[in-house]
mmCIF file of C-alpha atoms in Angstrom:
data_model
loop_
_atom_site.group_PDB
_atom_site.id
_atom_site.type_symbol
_atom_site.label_atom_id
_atom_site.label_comp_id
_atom_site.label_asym_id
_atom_site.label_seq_id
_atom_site.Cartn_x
_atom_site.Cartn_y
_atom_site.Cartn_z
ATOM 1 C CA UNK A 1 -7.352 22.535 -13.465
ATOM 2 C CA UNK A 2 -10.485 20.596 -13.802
ATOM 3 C CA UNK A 3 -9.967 19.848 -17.493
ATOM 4 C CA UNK A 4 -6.562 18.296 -16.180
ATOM 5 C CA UNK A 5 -8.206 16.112 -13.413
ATOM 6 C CA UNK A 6 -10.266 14.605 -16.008
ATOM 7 C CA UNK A 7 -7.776 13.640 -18.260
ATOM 8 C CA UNK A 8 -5.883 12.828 -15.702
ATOM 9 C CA UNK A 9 -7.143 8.764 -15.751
ATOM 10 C CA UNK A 10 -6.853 8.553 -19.567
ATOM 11 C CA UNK A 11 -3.388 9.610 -19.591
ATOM 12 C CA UNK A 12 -2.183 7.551 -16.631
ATOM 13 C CA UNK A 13 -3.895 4.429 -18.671
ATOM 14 C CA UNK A 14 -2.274 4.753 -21.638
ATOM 15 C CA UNK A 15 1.038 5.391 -20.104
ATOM 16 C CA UNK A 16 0.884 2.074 -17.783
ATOM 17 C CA UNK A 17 -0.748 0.191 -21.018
ATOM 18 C CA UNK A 18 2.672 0.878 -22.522
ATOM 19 C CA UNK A 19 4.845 -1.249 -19.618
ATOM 20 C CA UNK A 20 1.978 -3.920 -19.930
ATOM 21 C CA UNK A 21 2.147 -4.361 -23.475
ATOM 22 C CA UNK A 22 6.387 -4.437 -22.941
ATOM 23 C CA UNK A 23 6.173 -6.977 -20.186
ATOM 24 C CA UNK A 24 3.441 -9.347 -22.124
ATOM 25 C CA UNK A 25 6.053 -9.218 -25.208
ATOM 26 C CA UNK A 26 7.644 -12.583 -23.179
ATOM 27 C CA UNK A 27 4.892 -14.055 -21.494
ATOM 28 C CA UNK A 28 7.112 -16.931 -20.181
ATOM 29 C CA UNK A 29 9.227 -14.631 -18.591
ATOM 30 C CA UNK A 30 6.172 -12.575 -17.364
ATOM 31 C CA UNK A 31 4.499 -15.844 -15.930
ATOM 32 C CA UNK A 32 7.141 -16.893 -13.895
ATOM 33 C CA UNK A 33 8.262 -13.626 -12.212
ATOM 34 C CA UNK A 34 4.397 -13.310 -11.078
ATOM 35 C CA UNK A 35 4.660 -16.751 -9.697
ATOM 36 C CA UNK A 36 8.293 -15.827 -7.959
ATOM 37 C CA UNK A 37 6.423 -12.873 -6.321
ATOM 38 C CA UNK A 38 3.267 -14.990 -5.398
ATOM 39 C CA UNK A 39 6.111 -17.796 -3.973
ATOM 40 C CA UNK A 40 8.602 -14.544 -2.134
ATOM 41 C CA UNK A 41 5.392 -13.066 -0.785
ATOM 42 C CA UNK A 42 3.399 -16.207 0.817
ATOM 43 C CA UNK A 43 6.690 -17.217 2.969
ATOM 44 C CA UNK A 44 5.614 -14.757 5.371
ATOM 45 C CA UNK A 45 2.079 -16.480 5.664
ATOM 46 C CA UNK A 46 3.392 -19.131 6.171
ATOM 47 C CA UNK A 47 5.577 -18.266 8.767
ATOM 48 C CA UNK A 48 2.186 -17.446 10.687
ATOM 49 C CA UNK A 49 1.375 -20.918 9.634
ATOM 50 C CA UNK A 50 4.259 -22.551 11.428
ATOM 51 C CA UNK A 51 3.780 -20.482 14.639
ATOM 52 C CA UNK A 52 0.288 -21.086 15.209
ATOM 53 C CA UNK A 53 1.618 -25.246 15.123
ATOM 54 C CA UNK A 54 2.689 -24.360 18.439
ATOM 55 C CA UNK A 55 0.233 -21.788 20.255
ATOM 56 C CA UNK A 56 -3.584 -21.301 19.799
ATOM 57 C CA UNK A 57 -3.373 -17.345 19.896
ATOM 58 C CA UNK A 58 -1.373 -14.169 19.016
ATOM 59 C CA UNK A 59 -2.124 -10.969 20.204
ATOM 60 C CA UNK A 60 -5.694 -12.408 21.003
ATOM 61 C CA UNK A 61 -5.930 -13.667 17.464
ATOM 62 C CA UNK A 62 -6.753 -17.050 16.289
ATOM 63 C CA UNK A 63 -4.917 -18.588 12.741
ATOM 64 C CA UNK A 64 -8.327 -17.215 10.640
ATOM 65 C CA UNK A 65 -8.113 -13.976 12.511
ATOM 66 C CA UNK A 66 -4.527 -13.805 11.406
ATOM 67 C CA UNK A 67 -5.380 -14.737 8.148
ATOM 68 C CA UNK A 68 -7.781 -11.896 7.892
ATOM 69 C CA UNK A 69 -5.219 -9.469 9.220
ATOM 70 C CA UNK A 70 -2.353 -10.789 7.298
ATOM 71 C CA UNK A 71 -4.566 -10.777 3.622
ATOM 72 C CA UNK A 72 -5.759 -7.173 4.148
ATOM 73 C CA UNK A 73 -2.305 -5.985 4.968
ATOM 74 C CA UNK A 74 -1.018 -7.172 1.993
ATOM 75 C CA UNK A 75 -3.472 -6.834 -0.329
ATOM 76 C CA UNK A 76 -3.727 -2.915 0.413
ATOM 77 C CA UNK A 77 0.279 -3.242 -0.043
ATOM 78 C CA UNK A 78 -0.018 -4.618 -2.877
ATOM 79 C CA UNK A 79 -2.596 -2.077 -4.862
ATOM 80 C CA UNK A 80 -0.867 0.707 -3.981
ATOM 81 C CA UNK A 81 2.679 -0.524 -4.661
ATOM 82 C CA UNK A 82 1.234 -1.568 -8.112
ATOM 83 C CA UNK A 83 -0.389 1.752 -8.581
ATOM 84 C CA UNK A 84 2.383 4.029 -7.470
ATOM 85 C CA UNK A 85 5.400 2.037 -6.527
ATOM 86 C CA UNK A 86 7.582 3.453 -8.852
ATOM 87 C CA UNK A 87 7.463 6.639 -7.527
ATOM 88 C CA UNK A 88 9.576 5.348 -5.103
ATOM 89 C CA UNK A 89 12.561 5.884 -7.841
ATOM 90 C CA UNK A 90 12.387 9.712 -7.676
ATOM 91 C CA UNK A 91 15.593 10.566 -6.110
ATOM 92 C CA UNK A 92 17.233 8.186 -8.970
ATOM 93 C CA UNK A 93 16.116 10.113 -11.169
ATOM 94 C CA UNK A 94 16.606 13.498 -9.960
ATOM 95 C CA UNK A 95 20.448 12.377 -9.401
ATOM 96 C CA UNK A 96 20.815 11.665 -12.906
ATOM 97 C CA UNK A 97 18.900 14.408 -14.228
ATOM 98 C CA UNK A 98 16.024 12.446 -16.418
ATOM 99 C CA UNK A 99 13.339 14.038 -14.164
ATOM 100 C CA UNK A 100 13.800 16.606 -15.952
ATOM 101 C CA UNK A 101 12.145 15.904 -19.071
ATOM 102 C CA UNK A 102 8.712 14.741 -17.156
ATOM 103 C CA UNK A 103 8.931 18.543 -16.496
ATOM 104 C CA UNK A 104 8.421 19.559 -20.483
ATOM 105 C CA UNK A 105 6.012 17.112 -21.815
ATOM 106 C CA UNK A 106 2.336 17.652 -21.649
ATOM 107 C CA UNK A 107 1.431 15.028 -18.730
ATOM 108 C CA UNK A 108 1.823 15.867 -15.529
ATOM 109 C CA UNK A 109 4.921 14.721 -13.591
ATOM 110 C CA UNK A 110 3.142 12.593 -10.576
ATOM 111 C CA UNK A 111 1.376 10.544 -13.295
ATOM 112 C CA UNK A 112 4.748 9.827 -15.602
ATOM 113 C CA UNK A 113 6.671 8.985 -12.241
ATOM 114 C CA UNK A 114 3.541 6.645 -10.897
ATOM 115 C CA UNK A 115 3.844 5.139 -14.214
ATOM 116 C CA UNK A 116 7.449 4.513 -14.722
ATOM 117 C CA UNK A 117 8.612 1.434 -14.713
ATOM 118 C CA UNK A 118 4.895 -0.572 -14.118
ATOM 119 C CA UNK A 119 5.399 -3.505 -13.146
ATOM 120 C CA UNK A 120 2.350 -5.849 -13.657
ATOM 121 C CA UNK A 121 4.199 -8.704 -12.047
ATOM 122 C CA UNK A 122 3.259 -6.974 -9.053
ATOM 123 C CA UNK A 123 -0.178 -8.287 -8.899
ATOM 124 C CA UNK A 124 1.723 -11.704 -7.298
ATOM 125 C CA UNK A 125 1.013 -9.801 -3.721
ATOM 126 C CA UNK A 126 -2.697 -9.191 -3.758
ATOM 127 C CA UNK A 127 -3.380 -12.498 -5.427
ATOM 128 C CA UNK A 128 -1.837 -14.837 -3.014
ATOM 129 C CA UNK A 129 -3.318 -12.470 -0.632
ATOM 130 C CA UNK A 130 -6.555 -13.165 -1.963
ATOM 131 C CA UNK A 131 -5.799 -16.776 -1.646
ATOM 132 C CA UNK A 132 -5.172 -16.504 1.931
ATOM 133 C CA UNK A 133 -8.482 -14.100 2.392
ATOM 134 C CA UNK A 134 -10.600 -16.995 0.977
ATOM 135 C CA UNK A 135 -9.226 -19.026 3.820
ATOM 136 C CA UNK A 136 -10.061 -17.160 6.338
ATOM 137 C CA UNK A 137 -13.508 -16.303 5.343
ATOM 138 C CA UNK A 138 -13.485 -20.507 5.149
ATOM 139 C CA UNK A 139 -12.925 -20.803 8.491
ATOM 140 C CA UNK A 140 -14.201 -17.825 10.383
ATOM 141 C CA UNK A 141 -17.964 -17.903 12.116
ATOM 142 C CA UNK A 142 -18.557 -14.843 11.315
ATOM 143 C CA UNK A 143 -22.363 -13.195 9.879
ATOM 144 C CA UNK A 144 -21.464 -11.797 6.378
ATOM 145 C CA UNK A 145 -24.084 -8.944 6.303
ATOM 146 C CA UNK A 146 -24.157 -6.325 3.229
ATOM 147 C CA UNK A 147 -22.379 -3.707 6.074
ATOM 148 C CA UNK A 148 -19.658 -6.085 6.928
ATOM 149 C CA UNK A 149 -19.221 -6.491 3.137
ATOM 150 C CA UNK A 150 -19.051 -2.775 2.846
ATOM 151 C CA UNK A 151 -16.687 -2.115 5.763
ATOM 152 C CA UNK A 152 -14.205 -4.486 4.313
ATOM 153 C CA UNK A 153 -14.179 -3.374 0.830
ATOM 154 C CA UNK A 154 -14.516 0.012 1.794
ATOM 155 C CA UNK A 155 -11.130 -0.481 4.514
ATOM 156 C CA UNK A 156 -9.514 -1.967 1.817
ATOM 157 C CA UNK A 157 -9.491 0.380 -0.686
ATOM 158 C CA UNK A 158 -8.974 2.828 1.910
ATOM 159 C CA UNK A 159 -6.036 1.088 3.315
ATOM 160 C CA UNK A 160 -4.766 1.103 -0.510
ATOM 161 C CA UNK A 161 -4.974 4.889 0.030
ATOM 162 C CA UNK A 162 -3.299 5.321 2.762
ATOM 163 C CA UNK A 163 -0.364 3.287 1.277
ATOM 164 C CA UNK A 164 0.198 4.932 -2.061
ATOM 165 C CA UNK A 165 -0.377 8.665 -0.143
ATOM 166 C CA UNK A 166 2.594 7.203 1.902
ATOM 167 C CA UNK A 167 4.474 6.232 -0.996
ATOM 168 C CA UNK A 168 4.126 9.725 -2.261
ATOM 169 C CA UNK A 169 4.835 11.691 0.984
ATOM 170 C CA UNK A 170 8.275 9.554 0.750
ATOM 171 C CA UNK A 171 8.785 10.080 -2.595
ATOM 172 C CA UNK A 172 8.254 13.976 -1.569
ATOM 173 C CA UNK A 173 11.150 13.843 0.770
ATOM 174 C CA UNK A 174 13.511 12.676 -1.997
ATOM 175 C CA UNK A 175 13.396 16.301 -3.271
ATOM 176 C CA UNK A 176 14.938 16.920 -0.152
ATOM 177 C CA UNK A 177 17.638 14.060 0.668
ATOM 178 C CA UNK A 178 17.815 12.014 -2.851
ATOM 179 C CA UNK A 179 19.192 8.793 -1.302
ATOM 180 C CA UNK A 180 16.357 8.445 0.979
ATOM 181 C CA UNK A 181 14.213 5.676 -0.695
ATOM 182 C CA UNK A 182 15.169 3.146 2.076
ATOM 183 C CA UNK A 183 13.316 5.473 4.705
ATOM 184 C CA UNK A 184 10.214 6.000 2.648
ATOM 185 C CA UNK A 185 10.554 1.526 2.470
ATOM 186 C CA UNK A 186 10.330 1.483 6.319
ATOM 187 C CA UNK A 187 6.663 3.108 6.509
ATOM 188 C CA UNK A 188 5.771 0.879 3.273
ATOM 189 C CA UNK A 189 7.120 -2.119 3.461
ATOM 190 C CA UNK A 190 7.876 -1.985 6.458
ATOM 191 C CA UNK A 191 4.405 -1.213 7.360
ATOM 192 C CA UNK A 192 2.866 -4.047 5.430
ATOM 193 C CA UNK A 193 4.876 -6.346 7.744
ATOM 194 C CA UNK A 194 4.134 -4.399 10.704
ATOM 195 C CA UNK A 195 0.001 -4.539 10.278
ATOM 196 C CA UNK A 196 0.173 -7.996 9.199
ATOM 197 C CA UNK A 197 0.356 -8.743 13.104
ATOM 198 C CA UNK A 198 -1.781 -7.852 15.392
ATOM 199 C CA UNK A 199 -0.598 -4.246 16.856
ATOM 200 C CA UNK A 200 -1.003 -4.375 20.737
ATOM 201 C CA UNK A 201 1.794 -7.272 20.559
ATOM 202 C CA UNK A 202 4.694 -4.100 19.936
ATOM 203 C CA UNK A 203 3.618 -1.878 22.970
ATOM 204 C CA UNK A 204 1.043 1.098 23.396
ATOM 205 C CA UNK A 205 4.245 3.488 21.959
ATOM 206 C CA UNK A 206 3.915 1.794 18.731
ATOM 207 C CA UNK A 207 0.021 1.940 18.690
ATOM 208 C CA UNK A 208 -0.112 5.663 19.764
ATOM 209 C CA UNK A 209 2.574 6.221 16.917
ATOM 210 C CA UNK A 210 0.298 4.431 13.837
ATOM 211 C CA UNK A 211 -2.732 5.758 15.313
ATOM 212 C CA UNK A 212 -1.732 9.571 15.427
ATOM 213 C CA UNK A 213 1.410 9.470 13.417
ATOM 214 C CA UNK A 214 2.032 7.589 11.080
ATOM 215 C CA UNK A 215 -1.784 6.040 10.515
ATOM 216 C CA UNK A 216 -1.153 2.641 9.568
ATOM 217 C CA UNK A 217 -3.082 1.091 12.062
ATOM 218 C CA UNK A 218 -6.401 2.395 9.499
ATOM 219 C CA UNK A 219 -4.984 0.025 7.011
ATOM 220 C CA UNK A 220 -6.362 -2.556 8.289
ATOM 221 C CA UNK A 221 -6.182 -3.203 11.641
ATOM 222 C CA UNK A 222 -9.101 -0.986 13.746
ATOM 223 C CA UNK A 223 -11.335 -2.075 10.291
ATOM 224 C CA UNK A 224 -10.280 -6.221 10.878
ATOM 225 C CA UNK A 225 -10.778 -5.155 14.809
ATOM 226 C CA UNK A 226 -14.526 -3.884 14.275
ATOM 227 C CA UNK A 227 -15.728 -6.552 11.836
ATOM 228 C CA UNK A 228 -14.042 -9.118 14.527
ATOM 229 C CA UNK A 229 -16.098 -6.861 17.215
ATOM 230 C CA UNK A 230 -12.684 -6.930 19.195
ATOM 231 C CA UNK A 231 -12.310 -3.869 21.362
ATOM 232 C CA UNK A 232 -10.022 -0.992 20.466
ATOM 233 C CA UNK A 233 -6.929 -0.732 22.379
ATOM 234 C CA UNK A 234 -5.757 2.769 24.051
ATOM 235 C CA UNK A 235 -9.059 2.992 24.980
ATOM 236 C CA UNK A 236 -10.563 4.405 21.674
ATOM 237 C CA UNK A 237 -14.248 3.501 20.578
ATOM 238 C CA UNK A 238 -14.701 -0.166 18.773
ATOM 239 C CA UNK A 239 -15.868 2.002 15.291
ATOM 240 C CA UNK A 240 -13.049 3.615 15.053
ATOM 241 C CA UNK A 241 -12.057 1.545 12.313
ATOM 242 C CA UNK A 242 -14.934 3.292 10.288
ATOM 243 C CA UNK A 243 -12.997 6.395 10.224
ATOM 244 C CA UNK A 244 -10.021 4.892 7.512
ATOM 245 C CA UNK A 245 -11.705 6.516 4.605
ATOM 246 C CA UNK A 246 -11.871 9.557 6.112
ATOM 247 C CA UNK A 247 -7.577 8.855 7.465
ATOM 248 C CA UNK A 248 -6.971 8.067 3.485
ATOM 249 C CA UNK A 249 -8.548 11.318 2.226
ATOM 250 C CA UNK A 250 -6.938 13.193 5.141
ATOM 251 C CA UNK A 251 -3.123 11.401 3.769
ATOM 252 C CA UNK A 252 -4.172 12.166 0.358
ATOM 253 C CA UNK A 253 -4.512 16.013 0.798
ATOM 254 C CA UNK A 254 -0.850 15.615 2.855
ATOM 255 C CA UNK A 255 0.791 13.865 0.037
ATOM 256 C CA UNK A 256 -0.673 16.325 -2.724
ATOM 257 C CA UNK A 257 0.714 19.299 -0.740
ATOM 258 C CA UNK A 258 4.119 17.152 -0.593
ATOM 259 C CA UNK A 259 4.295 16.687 -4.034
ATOM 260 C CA UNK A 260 3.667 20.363 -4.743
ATOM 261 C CA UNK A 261 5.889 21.361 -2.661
ATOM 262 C CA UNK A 262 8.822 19.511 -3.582
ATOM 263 C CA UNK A 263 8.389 20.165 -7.054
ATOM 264 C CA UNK A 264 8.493 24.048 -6.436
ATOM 265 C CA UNK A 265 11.121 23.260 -4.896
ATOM 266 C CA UNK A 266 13.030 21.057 -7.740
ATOM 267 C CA UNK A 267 16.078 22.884 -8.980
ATOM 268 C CA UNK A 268 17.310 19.803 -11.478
ATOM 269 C CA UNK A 269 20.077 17.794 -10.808
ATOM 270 C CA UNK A 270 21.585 18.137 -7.214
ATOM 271 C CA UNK A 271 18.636 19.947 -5.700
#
């Protein structure tokens, strides 16, 4: 088992080195669909944009404050879905049958299906994300200490967690109902655009269910809330936000017991 773990990085790495080198074999072609995604992707910010023309605040945010929200939810988004997106086509392949032969070969499964299909045009999400991050850190007054620095990175990469562990718990649920891709989209996707805004605008239901359900509010938004030093709502403490690593290692061990169990569970095609 540990001798598995540690190849575990090498193998993954050579297997999405092998989409990268396919997709840089037309560069043209490669350039332009990462500037489509960039272009897709920043309509939403722009959206924001357009709204804040015509009001000062959202949710008790200000445009920067948005801008902070809005770049961490899609730049966690964006790792993961780069990462392990294409896990996401599971139940196509366990329709057709080809899952199968990620069963015989001497990788294991979860990396072949993370891998399948990398898409390094991907990376237009996070970038333009980035782009809108260095605005906000342009216009918000806020003292950059090392520990803010380390809260953000840290709730980042955390977020990114949390995201591909929810990619993988849907992914899971294929083994179950095949055609079910679209729900696993709704916490993903879905959830990108839903923490992109500030939370306590869709109702204290909503909050209680991405706070004890479904965590996505440990993306990004109780980490964007304590380095704002905005109070928690529901009445939880203000470091609460501090607590996402712990939510992403938490959704990890959940997904890994999904996975397992839905491939015991795998009976090839139809199952």
């Amino acid at each position: 088992m540990v001798e598995r773990l540690l190849r575990a990085p090498s193998q993954y790495w050579m297997l999405i080195m092998m989409w990268v080198r396919s997709s840089m074999a037309y560069p043209v072609s490669f350039v332009l669909m990462l500037f489509s995604s960039m272009l897709v992707t920043v309509m939403d910010f722009v959206a924001v944009v357009l709204m804040f023309s015509h009001i000062s605040s959202f949710g008790g945010f200000s445009l920067p404050e948005m801008a902070l929200l809005y770049a961490t939810a899609s730049i966690t988004l964006g790792i993961a879905d780069l990462f392990t997106g294409s896990i996401e086509r599971i139940g196509e392949r366990i329709r057709t049958g080809t899952f199968d032969a990620y069963l015989i070969r001497p990788v294991p499964a979860f990396l072949q299906t993370a891998a399948d299909g990398f898409a390094l045009r991907r990376l237009g999400r996070p970038t333009q994300a980035l782009v809108v991050l260095g605005f906000a850190f342009s216009r918000l007054h806020l003292d950059w200490t090392v520990a803010r620095g380390i809260v953000l990175v840290g709730s980042i990469l955390a977020g990114s967690v949390i995201f591909a562990a929810i990619f993988v718990l849907g992914a899971s649920f294929q083994f179950l109902a095949v055609d079910s891709a679209e729900l696993a989209n709704s916490f993903t996707y879905g959830g990108q655009t839903l923490t992109q805004y500030p939370l306590v605008v869709f109702g204290r239901e909503i909050v209680r269910a991405v706070t004890f359900v479904v965590p996505l509010a440990f993306v990004n938004y109780y980490p964007v809330l304590f380095l704002l030093g905005k109070p928690a709502p529901l009445g939880l403490p203000s470091w609460i936000g501090l607590l996402s690593p712990l939510v992403a290692v938490v959704m990890v061990a959940l997904a890994g017991l999904a996975w397992r169990g839905g491939l015991r569970r795998y009976r090839s095609t139809g199952s």
